[in-house]
XYZ file of C-alpha atoms in Angstrom:
749
model
C -3.099 96.524 4.626
C -6.988 96.752 4.810
C -8.765 93.735 3.458
C -11.917 94.172 1.498
C -15.129 92.847 2.848
C -14.917 90.059 0.116
C -11.504 89.010 1.387
C -12.588 89.051 4.945
C -15.610 86.843 4.093
C -13.352 84.330 2.464
C -10.902 84.307 5.323
C -13.599 83.570 7.794
C -14.368 80.369 6.120
C -11.092 78.714 7.282
C -11.331 75.827 9.650
C -9.121 73.845 11.987
C -7.270 75.980 14.477
C -8.107 77.661 17.803
C -9.564 81.022 17.688
C -11.381 80.379 14.414
C -14.721 82.238 14.005
C -17.721 80.324 15.396
C -20.010 78.547 12.973
C -22.649 81.355 13.117
C -20.221 83.886 11.817
C -19.058 81.448 9.097
C -22.564 80.886 8.062
C -23.120 84.704 8.013
C -20.119 85.004 5.789
C -21.348 82.260 3.488
C -24.708 84.055 3.166
C -22.867 87.395 2.390
C -20.972 85.686 -0.405
C -24.043 83.977 -1.731
C -25.939 87.452 -1.963
C -22.987 89.046 -3.662
C -22.330 86.316 -6.379
C -25.942 85.558 -7.355
C -26.301 86.730 -10.950
C -23.016 88.573 -10.888
C -20.317 87.007 -13.105
C -17.710 89.546 -12.063
C -18.097 88.812 -8.386
C -18.025 84.977 -9.133
C -14.708 85.395 -10.768
C -13.378 87.527 -8.040
C -14.236 85.008 -5.300
C -12.835 82.130 -7.341
C -9.538 84.196 -7.670
C -9.564 84.685 -3.894
C -9.507 80.890 -3.434
C -12.846 80.378 -2.153
C -13.349 77.028 -3.869
C -10.786 75.174 -1.671
C -12.389 76.752 1.581
C -15.878 75.570 0.355
C -14.495 72.195 -0.268
C -12.891 71.764 3.064
C -16.332 72.597 4.638
C -18.245 70.047 2.760
C -15.622 67.441 3.263
C -15.749 67.656 6.954
C -16.702 64.313 8.363
C -18.765 65.578 11.387
C -22.369 66.480 10.695
C -23.121 68.681 13.597
C -22.705 71.851 11.464
C -25.073 70.656 8.610
C -26.360 74.173 8.208
C -22.823 75.335 7.441
C -22.478 72.499 4.948
C -25.745 73.352 3.333
C -24.806 76.973 2.898
C -21.381 76.004 1.428
C -23.022 73.617 -1.042
C -25.466 76.375 -2.034
C -22.702 78.759 -2.689
C -20.859 76.153 -4.900
C -24.194 75.780 -6.764
C -24.166 79.539 -7.430
C -20.788 79.249 -8.933
C -21.961 76.280 -10.989
C -24.815 78.335 -12.498
C -22.181 80.576 -13.828
C -20.295 80.229 -17.230
C -18.420 77.208 -18.406
C -15.033 78.355 -17.067
C -16.560 78.583 -13.585
C -17.953 75.036 -13.841
C -14.562 73.624 -14.908
C -12.965 75.556 -12.096
C -15.145 73.743 -9.638
C -14.691 70.361 -11.252
C -10.943 70.706 -11.653
C -10.574 71.635 -7.973
C -11.967 68.249 -6.899
C -15.481 69.273 -5.524
C -17.323 66.494 -7.254
C -16.288 63.724 -4.929
C -17.291 65.577 -1.687
C -20.562 66.690 -3.279
C -21.292 62.986 -4.092
C -20.417 62.094 -0.585
C -23.056 64.660 0.714
C -25.706 62.365 -0.911
C -25.294 59.884 2.002
C -28.814 58.606 2.789
C -28.228 59.249 6.526
C -27.277 62.998 5.858
C -29.691 65.974 6.236
C -32.327 65.752 3.612
C -31.675 69.583 2.765
C -28.038 68.899 2.348
C -28.967 66.064 -0.074
C -31.282 68.332 -2.102
C -28.727 71.133 -2.157
C -25.906 68.733 -3.200
C -28.082 67.175 -5.947
C -28.771 70.685 -7.303
C -25.222 71.745 -7.379
C -24.124 68.444 -8.973
C -26.798 68.773 -11.576
C -25.522 72.158 -12.535
C -21.955 70.960 -12.818
C -22.908 67.968 -14.910
C -24.697 70.376 -17.285
C -21.270 70.963 -18.753
C -20.382 68.312 -21.360
C -16.666 68.914 -20.548
C -16.847 67.622 -16.893
C -15.878 63.894 -16.367
C -18.608 61.687 -15.277
C -16.232 58.890 -14.014
C -16.444 59.624 -10.171
C -20.285 59.063 -10.336
C -19.697 55.473 -11.456
C -17.064 54.706 -8.725
C -17.741 53.337 -5.285
C -21.268 53.322 -3.989
C -22.369 56.676 -5.595
C -24.636 55.402 -8.444
C -26.430 53.048 -6.002
C -27.049 55.905 -3.575
C -28.362 58.114 -6.501
C -30.758 55.461 -7.468
C -31.983 55.219 -3.857
C -32.621 59.020 -3.774
C -34.499 58.593 -7.185
C -37.129 56.718 -5.163
C -37.257 59.360 -2.415
C -40.735 60.437 -3.596
C -42.423 57.132 -2.706
C -40.253 55.863 0.267
C -40.657 56.546 3.825
C -36.980 57.004 4.673
C -37.200 60.819 5.232
C -40.254 61.426 7.328
C -38.905 64.696 8.688
C -37.842 65.963 5.202
C -39.690 69.125 3.934
C -42.095 68.714 1.120
C -39.832 70.525 -1.351
C -36.850 68.213 -0.692
C -39.019 65.247 -1.173
C -40.434 66.646 -4.521
C -37.308 68.209 -5.881
C -34.630 65.526 -5.048
C -35.905 62.736 -7.361
C -36.308 65.312 -10.043
C -32.715 66.424 -9.677
C -31.302 62.943 -9.427
C -33.083 61.880 -12.608
C -31.582 64.938 -14.331
C -28.131 63.938 -13.162
C -28.678 60.489 -14.526
C -29.748 61.801 -17.930
C -26.584 63.972 -18.101
C -24.248 61.130 -17.076
C -25.564 58.723 -19.606
C -23.533 59.506 -22.544
C -21.828 56.214 -23.456
C -23.063 52.597 -23.880
C -21.105 51.591 -20.760
C -22.690 54.451 -18.703
C -26.093 53.506 -20.078
C -25.662 49.863 -19.114
C -24.351 50.614 -15.597
C -27.367 53.018 -14.829
C -29.768 50.353 -16.236
C -28.178 47.595 -14.227
C -28.302 49.820 -10.952
C -32.135 49.295 -11.098
C -32.913 52.800 -12.150
C -35.412 51.797 -14.986
C -38.374 50.593 -12.825
C -38.019 53.618 -10.505
C -37.973 55.991 -13.449
C -40.980 54.295 -14.762
C -42.701 54.784 -11.381
C -41.628 58.492 -11.292
C -42.962 58.911 -14.897
C -46.440 57.607 -13.874
C -46.705 59.173 -10.287
C -44.417 62.097 -9.972
C -44.939 65.750 -10.266
C -44.807 67.436 -13.583
C -41.135 68.390 -13.218
C -40.104 64.961 -12.127
C -42.023 63.419 -14.877
C -40.057 65.576 -17.400
C -36.868 64.566 -15.630
C -37.800 60.923 -15.772
C -38.501 61.320 -19.537
C -35.103 62.847 -19.937
C -33.268 59.948 -18.067
C -35.281 57.388 -20.124
C -34.403 59.091 -23.339
C -30.705 59.198 -22.457
C -30.781 55.523 -21.742
C -32.551 54.787 -25.021
C -30.549 56.929 -27.362
C -28.547 54.947 -29.785
C -28.932 51.722 -27.638
C -31.489 49.381 -29.249
C -30.982 46.810 -26.459
C -32.053 49.192 -23.654
C -34.681 50.771 -25.849
C -36.332 47.389 -26.346
C -36.205 46.651 -22.577
C -37.744 50.019 -21.715
C -40.301 49.650 -24.440
C -41.512 46.370 -22.977
C -41.367 47.474 -19.260
C -44.800 47.885 -17.902
C -46.005 50.816 -15.825
C -47.671 50.223 -12.377
C -51.098 49.883 -13.998
C -49.936 47.477 -16.593
C -49.540 49.987 -19.423
C -46.649 50.105 -21.767
C -44.598 53.350 -21.731
C -45.121 54.367 -25.338
C -48.911 54.932 -25.196
C -48.551 56.754 -21.909
C -45.763 59.067 -23.294
C -47.986 59.730 -26.411
C -50.505 61.133 -24.024
C -47.783 63.327 -22.569
C -46.782 64.738 -25.825
C -50.101 66.597 -25.918
C -49.533 68.160 -22.454
C -50.265 71.920 -22.086
C -46.625 72.426 -20.940
C -44.249 72.911 -23.974
C -41.304 71.613 -21.871
C -43.256 68.376 -21.113
C -44.332 67.997 -24.744
C -40.645 68.348 -25.807
C -39.454 65.876 -23.335
C -42.040 63.336 -24.309
C -41.329 63.919 -28.007
C -37.612 63.446 -27.365
C -38.224 60.086 -25.761
C -40.548 58.891 -28.411
C -38.161 59.998 -31.051
C -35.218 57.888 -29.580
C -37.656 54.965 -29.110
C -38.871 55.296 -32.736
C -35.272 55.424 -34.236
C -34.442 52.326 -32.209
C -37.097 50.552 -34.028
C -38.839 49.235 -30.867
C -42.263 50.809 -31.257
C -43.299 50.108 -34.925
C -46.873 49.846 -33.874
C -46.840 53.522 -33.034
C -45.227 54.707 -36.199
C -48.422 56.229 -37.460
C -48.948 58.264 -34.361
C -45.213 59.329 -34.570
C -45.986 60.767 -38.100
C -49.412 62.291 -37.249
C -48.745 63.580 -33.729
C -45.102 63.957 -32.801
C -43.807 65.354 -36.096
C -46.392 68.270 -36.196
C -45.849 69.117 -32.547
C -42.034 69.293 -33.067
C -42.592 71.581 -36.110
C -44.881 73.856 -34.153
C -42.263 74.125 -31.463
C -39.938 75.891 -33.917
C -42.100 78.973 -33.557
C -42.066 78.969 -29.763
C -39.265 80.717 -27.661
C -36.564 79.857 -25.142
C -35.120 76.320 -24.499
C -38.061 74.518 -26.183
C -37.460 76.283 -29.499
C -33.732 75.824 -29.033
C -33.942 72.034 -28.590
C -36.823 71.155 -30.905
C -34.825 71.179 -34.172
C -32.217 68.764 -32.922
C -34.933 66.334 -31.874
C -36.634 66.894 -35.308
C -33.364 66.084 -36.864
C -32.767 62.972 -35.017
C -36.282 61.606 -35.528
C -36.159 62.134 -39.375
C -32.655 61.097 -40.002
C -32.496 58.280 -42.643
C -36.282 58.342 -43.046
C -37.348 59.637 -46.470
C -41.004 59.375 -45.474
C -40.483 61.458 -42.322
C -38.374 64.009 -44.213
C -41.106 64.537 -46.919
C -43.791 64.715 -44.094
C -41.887 67.472 -42.237
C -41.371 69.299 -45.501
C -45.208 69.154 -46.150
C -45.532 70.828 -42.532
C -43.533 73.880 -43.860
C -40.514 73.081 -41.602
C -38.036 74.388 -44.232
C -39.420 78.027 -44.378
C -39.691 77.951 -40.506
C -36.010 76.950 -40.053
C -34.962 79.311 -42.810
C -36.725 82.184 -40.922
C -35.092 81.265 -37.693
C -31.570 81.355 -39.098
C -32.194 84.552 -41.171
C -33.628 86.284 -38.196
C -30.595 85.471 -36.005
C -28.176 86.609 -38.532
C -30.070 89.904 -38.879
C -29.923 90.342 -35.150
C -26.273 89.676 -34.994
C -25.774 92.211 -37.744
C -27.695 94.905 -36.094
C -26.573 94.449 -32.548
C -23.146 93.087 -33.126
C -23.561 90.217 -30.811
C -22.324 87.182 -32.667
C -23.323 83.916 -31.402
C -26.083 85.037 -29.110
C -28.248 82.028 -29.824
C -25.516 79.662 -31.088
C -27.363 76.411 -29.934
C -30.598 77.406 -31.910
C -28.670 78.240 -34.973
C -26.668 74.991 -34.709
C -29.768 72.816 -34.248
C -31.581 74.553 -37.005
C -28.748 73.671 -39.462
C -28.813 70.159 -38.272
C -32.588 69.964 -38.992
C -32.095 71.169 -42.473
C -29.279 68.804 -42.998
C -31.558 65.955 -42.015
C -34.432 67.158 -44.195
C -32.231 67.446 -47.258
C -30.351 64.250 -46.651
C -31.990 61.920 -49.191
C -34.177 63.663 -51.768
C -33.238 66.161 -54.341
C -36.634 67.873 -54.272
C -36.148 68.657 -50.741
C -32.531 69.900 -51.238
C -34.099 72.195 -53.944
C -36.580 73.595 -51.258
C -33.759 74.215 -48.834
C -31.736 76.147 -51.556
C -34.942 78.042 -52.732
C -35.439 79.048 -49.042
C -32.386 81.251 -49.541
C -30.505 79.456 -46.757
C -27.125 78.899 -48.573
C -25.649 82.390 -47.888
C -26.338 81.912 -44.093
C -24.687 78.443 -44.325
C -21.568 79.773 -45.931
C -21.396 82.573 -43.338
C -21.762 80.036 -40.592
C -18.698 78.146 -41.694
C -16.698 80.898 -40.129
C -18.821 81.326 -36.989
C -16.938 81.629 -33.693
C -18.890 78.546 -32.258
C -17.311 75.232 -33.272
C -20.679 73.527 -33.090
C -22.161 76.041 -35.581
C -19.313 75.487 -38.009
C -19.646 71.714 -37.854
C -23.498 71.907 -38.360
C -23.081 74.306 -41.316
C -20.774 71.733 -42.876
C -23.284 68.989 -42.180
C -25.853 71.151 -43.961
C -23.558 71.448 -47.023
C -22.745 67.806 -46.824
C -26.466 66.842 -47.271
C -26.833 69.417 -50.218
C -23.736 68.217 -51.845
C -25.197 64.775 -52.296
C -26.940 66.070 -55.428
C -24.981 66.283 -58.833
C -26.976 69.235 -59.791
C -25.842 71.231 -56.667
C -22.305 70.147 -57.114
C -22.461 71.785 -60.597
C -24.524 74.900 -59.854
C -25.879 76.077 -56.442
C -23.003 75.221 -54.294
C -20.501 76.577 -56.647
C -22.564 79.794 -56.990
C -22.682 80.136 -53.296
C -18.798 79.999 -52.947
C -18.496 77.096 -50.533
C -15.162 75.965 -51.760
C -12.972 78.551 -50.111
C -14.637 78.319 -46.617
C -14.584 74.480 -46.770
C -10.982 74.337 -47.510
C -10.208 76.874 -44.762
C -11.955 74.630 -42.308
C -9.434 71.962 -42.972
C -7.094 73.938 -40.757
C -9.710 74.065 -37.948
C -8.561 72.831 -34.530
C -11.798 71.261 -33.363
C -12.206 67.565 -34.115
C -16.029 67.791 -34.695
C -15.563 70.507 -37.243
C -12.863 68.394 -38.987
C -15.097 65.354 -38.937
C -17.851 67.329 -40.664
C -15.647 69.211 -43.309
C -13.737 66.093 -44.361
C -17.040 64.155 -44.749
C -18.382 67.118 -46.806
C -15.337 67.158 -49.121
C -15.898 63.360 -49.831
C -18.768 64.693 -51.850
C -17.058 67.876 -53.212
C -14.300 65.772 -54.931
C -16.541 63.512 -56.884
C -16.123 63.409 -60.607
C -19.593 65.146 -61.097
C -18.545 68.125 -58.971
C -17.569 71.433 -60.753
C -15.276 72.123 -57.830
C -13.117 68.939 -58.056
C -10.274 70.454 -59.966
C -10.200 73.730 -58.179
C -10.122 72.129 -54.702
C -7.388 69.938 -55.912
C -5.453 72.892 -57.016
C -5.772 74.409 -53.647
C -3.833 71.346 -52.258
C -6.538 69.301 -50.807
C -4.678 66.110 -51.339
C -1.673 67.198 -49.269
C -4.100 68.112 -46.546
C -5.832 64.762 -46.541
C -2.504 63.032 -46.417
C -1.545 65.178 -43.454
C -4.708 64.516 -41.613
C -4.538 60.675 -42.102
C -1.952 60.825 -39.502
C -4.244 62.419 -36.850
C -5.610 60.398 -33.892
C -9.305 60.888 -34.745
C -10.428 57.774 -36.552
C -13.493 59.387 -38.047
C -11.382 62.200 -39.660
C -8.844 59.574 -40.839
C -11.588 57.513 -42.415
C -13.116 60.489 -44.125
C -9.560 61.518 -45.643
C -9.198 58.092 -47.080
C -12.704 58.015 -48.343
C -12.275 61.486 -49.897
C -8.972 60.254 -51.823
C -10.920 57.101 -53.041
C -13.634 59.379 -54.354
C -11.211 61.807 -55.947
C -9.621 58.780 -57.768
C -12.976 57.396 -59.073
C -13.046 58.038 -62.825
C -9.804 59.995 -62.766
C -7.506 60.044 -65.689
C -4.276 58.288 -65.325
C -2.212 61.357 -64.901
C -4.359 62.514 -62.156
C -4.020 59.186 -60.378
C -0.348 59.231 -60.664
C -0.309 62.891 -59.286
C -2.475 61.898 -56.238
C -0.259 58.882 -55.490
C 2.878 60.967 -55.676
C 1.596 63.042 -52.842
C -0.198 60.298 -51.034
C 2.515 57.684 -51.275
C 2.095 53.937 -51.542
C 3.804 53.396 -48.336
C 0.988 55.143 -46.591
C -1.585 53.026 -48.630
C 0.213 49.856 -47.231
C -0.147 51.216 -43.666
C -3.910 51.942 -44.139
C -4.413 48.412 -45.579
C -3.259 47.113 -42.243
C -5.034 49.804 -40.085
C -6.464 48.907 -36.749
C -9.893 50.157 -38.007
C -11.731 47.890 -40.398
C -13.498 50.866 -41.932
C -10.226 52.292 -42.940
C -8.932 49.030 -44.373
C -12.141 48.831 -46.342
C -11.731 52.304 -47.837
C -8.020 51.543 -48.577
C -9.010 48.514 -50.513
C -11.658 50.682 -52.323
C -8.872 53.209 -53.231
C -6.809 50.459 -54.874
C -9.851 49.408 -56.692
C -10.261 52.947 -58.184
C -6.611 53.114 -58.973
C -6.658 49.902 -60.938
C -9.833 50.862 -62.847
C -10.056 51.979 -66.458
C -6.853 51.154 -68.294
C -4.159 48.517 -68.346
C -1.733 51.306 -67.617
C -3.494 52.108 -64.308
C -3.195 48.408 -63.227
C 0.417 48.500 -64.214
C 0.939 51.652 -61.934
C -0.662 49.896 -58.987
C 1.638 46.829 -59.639
C 4.625 49.001 -59.838
C 3.609 51.248 -56.770
C 2.822 48.409 -54.437
C 4.599 45.608 -56.020
C 2.598 42.787 -57.688
C 3.737 40.288 -54.945
C 2.991 42.685 -52.117
C -0.530 43.612 -53.450
C -1.621 40.143 -54.129
C -0.325 38.946 -50.960
C -2.396 41.588 -49.094
C -5.357 40.728 -51.105
C -4.857 36.878 -50.437
C -4.656 37.740 -46.677
C -7.789 39.859 -46.731
C -9.688 37.048 -48.363
C -9.338 34.810 -45.316
C -11.095 37.369 -43.094
C -14.684 36.999 -42.031
C -15.742 40.618 -42.696
C -18.127 41.035 -45.568
C -17.194 44.599 -46.453
C -13.325 43.867 -46.576
C -14.074 40.718 -48.559
C -16.171 42.593 -51.127
C -13.620 45.380 -51.767
C -10.664 42.834 -51.837
C -12.632 40.833 -54.503
C -13.346 44.022 -56.601
C -9.579 44.808 -56.633
C -9.275 41.363 -58.368
C -12.280 42.113 -60.649
C -10.380 45.151 -61.779
C -6.982 43.461 -62.289
C -8.679 40.685 -64.205
C -9.921 43.328 -66.671
C -6.371 43.938 -67.736
C -3.937 42.077 -70.128
C -3.066 38.390 -70.165
C -0.213 39.073 -67.798
C -2.537 40.720 -65.330
C -4.989 37.754 -65.505
C -2.187 35.370 -65.064
C -0.881 37.235 -61.955
C -4.158 36.097 -60.393
C -4.166 32.666 -61.861
C -0.880 31.891 -60.377
C -2.056 32.571 -56.810
C -3.696 29.240 -56.057
C -4.740 30.437 -52.514
C -6.535 33.378 -53.870
C -8.511 31.220 -56.367
C -9.430 28.638 -53.571
C -10.731 31.632 -51.538
C -12.792 32.828 -54.549
C -14.285 29.389 -54.806
C -15.192 29.376 -51.082
C -16.525 32.922 -51.197
C -19.021 31.953 -53.887
C -20.935 30.312 -50.969
C -20.629 33.151 -48.605
C -23.647 34.363 -46.636
C -23.531 37.931 -47.969
C -24.999 38.238 -51.531
C -22.656 41.121 -52.378
C -19.707 38.997 -51.592
C -20.978 36.216 -53.826
C -21.609 38.692 -56.560
C -18.148 40.035 -56.392
C -16.616 36.539 -56.427
C -18.509 35.605 -59.626
C -17.337 38.837 -61.262
C -13.677 37.659 -60.674
C -14.693 34.410 -62.453
C -16.517 36.325 -65.264
C -13.427 38.523 -65.910
C -11.026 35.700 -66.031
C -13.063 33.798 -68.314
C -14.107 36.622 -70.587
C -12.817 36.372 -74.217
C -12.098 39.211 -76.353
C -9.383 40.064 -79.082
C -6.748 41.035 -76.419
C -7.122 37.919 -74.125
C -8.330 35.194 -76.456
C -4.940 33.323 -76.223
C -5.023 32.186 -72.646
C -8.763 32.032 -72.034
C -9.183 28.310 -72.708
C -6.417 27.412 -70.331
C -7.977 29.558 -67.584
C -11.299 27.962 -68.083
C -9.990 24.528 -68.095
C -8.130 25.321 -64.748
C -11.175 26.900 -62.953
C -13.394 24.067 -64.185
C -10.957 21.602 -62.730
C -11.123 23.510 -59.457
C -14.854 22.869 -59.397
C -15.995 26.519 -60.180
C -18.309 25.523 -62.836
C -19.956 22.910 -60.666
C -20.280 25.511 -57.918
C -21.934 27.918 -60.421
C -24.540 25.397 -61.383
C -25.450 24.920 -57.742
C -25.820 28.636 -57.474
C -28.272 29.013 -60.469
C -31.138 28.741 -57.933
C -29.631 31.474 -55.521
C -32.216 33.435 -53.676
C -30.485 36.720 -54.777
C -31.366 38.084 -58.231
C -28.043 39.733 -58.775
C -26.205 36.446 -57.917
C -28.448 34.481 -60.337
C -27.810 37.045 -63.073
C -23.996 36.841 -62.673
C -24.116 33.031 -62.507
C -25.927 32.899 -65.812
C -23.192 35.063 -67.437
C -20.336 32.951 -65.959
C -21.848 29.650 -66.947
C -22.475 31.095 -70.499
C -18.752 31.759 -70.800
C -17.754 28.366 -69.581
C -20.390 26.846 -72.209
C -19.022 29.063 -74.937
C -15.461 28.012 -74.414
C -16.389 24.342 -74.313
C -18.241 24.620 -77.565
C -15.631 26.913 -79.143
C -12.867 24.439 -78.171
C -14.968 21.475 -79.478
C -15.781 23.146 -82.874
C -12.200 24.413 -83.277
C -11.152 20.903 -83.000
C -13.558 20.047 -85.869
C -12.104 22.999 -87.942
C -15.049 25.435 -87.430
C -14.584 29.041 -86.653
C -15.049 30.447 -83.018
C -17.557 32.955 -84.127
C -19.791 30.556 -85.817
C -19.943 28.250 -82.989
C -20.737 30.919 -80.404
C -23.382 32.517 -82.463
C -24.963 29.262 -83.528
C -25.215 28.031 -79.936
C -26.094 31.248 -78.066
C -26.919 34.070 -80.546
C -24.896 36.802 -79.131
C -22.877 37.685 -75.984
C -24.433 39.678 -73.335
C -24.560 43.514 -73.977
C -23.488 44.336 -70.610
C -19.625 44.417 -70.154
C -18.540 41.830 -67.645
C -16.011 44.079 -66.336
C -18.291 46.336 -64.158
C -20.627 45.644 -61.404
C -24.204 46.784 -62.159
C -25.327 48.095 -58.930
C -24.256 50.579 -56.280
C -22.494 49.662 -53.090
C -23.749 51.178 -49.814
C -21.006 52.789 -47.797
C -19.756 51.933 -44.241
C -22.036 54.026 -42.030
C -21.331 55.952 -39.029
C -22.942 59.608 -37.431
C -25.489 59.333 -39.376
C -24.029 58.860 -42.478
C -26.166 57.798 -45.407
C -25.845 57.265 -49.150
C -28.410 57.706 -51.811
C -28.438 54.502 -53.749
C -31.010 55.840 -56.107
C -28.832 58.793 -57.403
C -25.266 57.543 -57.954
C -24.369 54.245 -59.568
C -21.066 52.833 -58.683
C -18.257 53.648 -61.012
C -17.540 56.847 -62.971
C -20.875 57.765 -64.326
C -23.996 59.127 -62.957
C -27.157 56.984 -63.291
C -30.907 57.685 -62.297
C -31.367 53.945 -61.701
C -29.250 52.066 -59.201
C -29.504 48.868 -61.253
C -28.522 50.576 -64.573
C -25.749 48.723 -66.280
C -22.590 50.896 -67.112
C -20.348 49.709 -69.892
C -16.615 50.053 -69.663
C -13.666 48.309 -68.182
C -13.118 47.991 -64.380
C -15.354 48.540 -61.443
C -14.589 51.842 -59.856
C -16.621 52.984 -56.884
C -17.515 56.209 -55.158
C -19.638 56.777 -52.189
C -21.182 59.935 -50.818
C -20.937 60.792 -47.225
């Protein structure tokens, strides 16, 4: 059978036995293959199918260096494959070429081979799906850092200029792409890379400076410790890096401006350059917004950097809005959708669309006026369409955008309903991608709030059963979001809805979540019980019945021994709600001496929110009304004998205003009981004694906390404390008192 020229070329790459082609012929074959595959995806796939990767791997793994030209050509061919699509990169990585490529970086090797191997590795590591583990094994990282200094060292006197210039740039780029976790960041920092990157930043070529900025940004991102170290490191002339990088953000090269803006954005978010916050606002933000109107990679990446910089900052979000960022982003998204419609090429610019949605999500994160501007820009139809986009990243980003917009009660009642988001969101609960599931479950935490017009219809679709199913997945963020969503769904719900939800959810699942390995999930499970036990005595009875009074209070007793403020706070609010019930419910707490001792101790806790919650339990246990007047005196006496009144008197000068206010209410009740009991003994009525001594009882119910709770934060997950009050009502003032029994709690995601 006659072999094709491609098959012949591959066969000539074999090594090891007598009669093999001489090196020159093998080099000729490699050049033939290289010329065939450059820019030709079909030919690349063909050669991979012919088994070329293993042949190339054998060549570059050979220990002798006498055929360095052969090795260089083999590495270059591998690089051509690496510049193909994702499947080609994974084929290379899965075949095991990374280790021999890293071995090619030996400082004693041919400098051209080092440069070629660095280029190929940089292309392979461009894929987020390739493992970075091998780079951190053995001596590879140390060697890379040495090569990073090639530009200023004298170890390669014979190396061509292009090798001396390009190798540090490529190595810096490799480091930036292999710096994804705190552990990787720390290992690179400990390797001595930071001072060399600083030197490269100050003295390198334009491209190597950009690469150094990329590596420094990767080290800084979400790592305050390294961000602080880098911000304080001096350049060779004694200058701090931030002012130097601020000069680079004005460079004539768009890619340099973006690299500098990215590094500054990460430093700013880490909070290590507060002295430059004014320049970040006045210089970096406008430059990033202007980049939205450029083309290519700069336009593609700029919205993501912008989103990261303004996340959680209302001031920056408003500033970006004033720079007309919303219409620019809306125009990008609209134009891409029109092009896809005309040419039928869906997903041609997926990354740009994804990042544009993220930027809009960041802008509309906190302020209703900015959410309105996003909706007025006619973006919603494109967001809804994007929720069924082929790209998982676009689908997740579209959900993130809906999530920000859904943090407004008005949007939950009008715009989002009119846009028809409910069906696409529910469909995404069946998505296979963890990132999409994380985004959609976080968004549904808002959709199921009691102020949402979609709450009942999304329940009718079977969302509770979906949440219950997904609580069993391995992804902790998805599990957390599902528990969070059920908690929000129960907030302010009627008793029949609570019973229906718990029939599907199951109290046995709730017990497992209360003992989950993740503290955040335990916190939300306690919050869920808090909402179940809120509103009516019947609701408390249902929780007692479902969990068992003994088991429930045993769990609470155990949680109160933990040194975890968020868990302590939610455990205490479960008690707050139980104490709003009947005499039987109050006595169930009074009989648990360990719980009462914990409450007394937690009244001195370092976290004000824990102190407030502990005092609320005391307030509700000592509150007197027609239903519970019979046992209130005995409870007051018992708590006084425990030392709670004395502790409250000490707390009257607490630094926290909320604590002081609650202390006054609690002490007032102890005093009222004492006077009431004394007057009763003299034959006077209770009402006369109380009114005569104190005028009237506080207008605010003792049964509800008066300020909102901030949620556990992850992703970038934030709550608007100025919009929703805790409990089952909407308030415009976070400190607004809400009457009613119980302390329900919902938190947006």
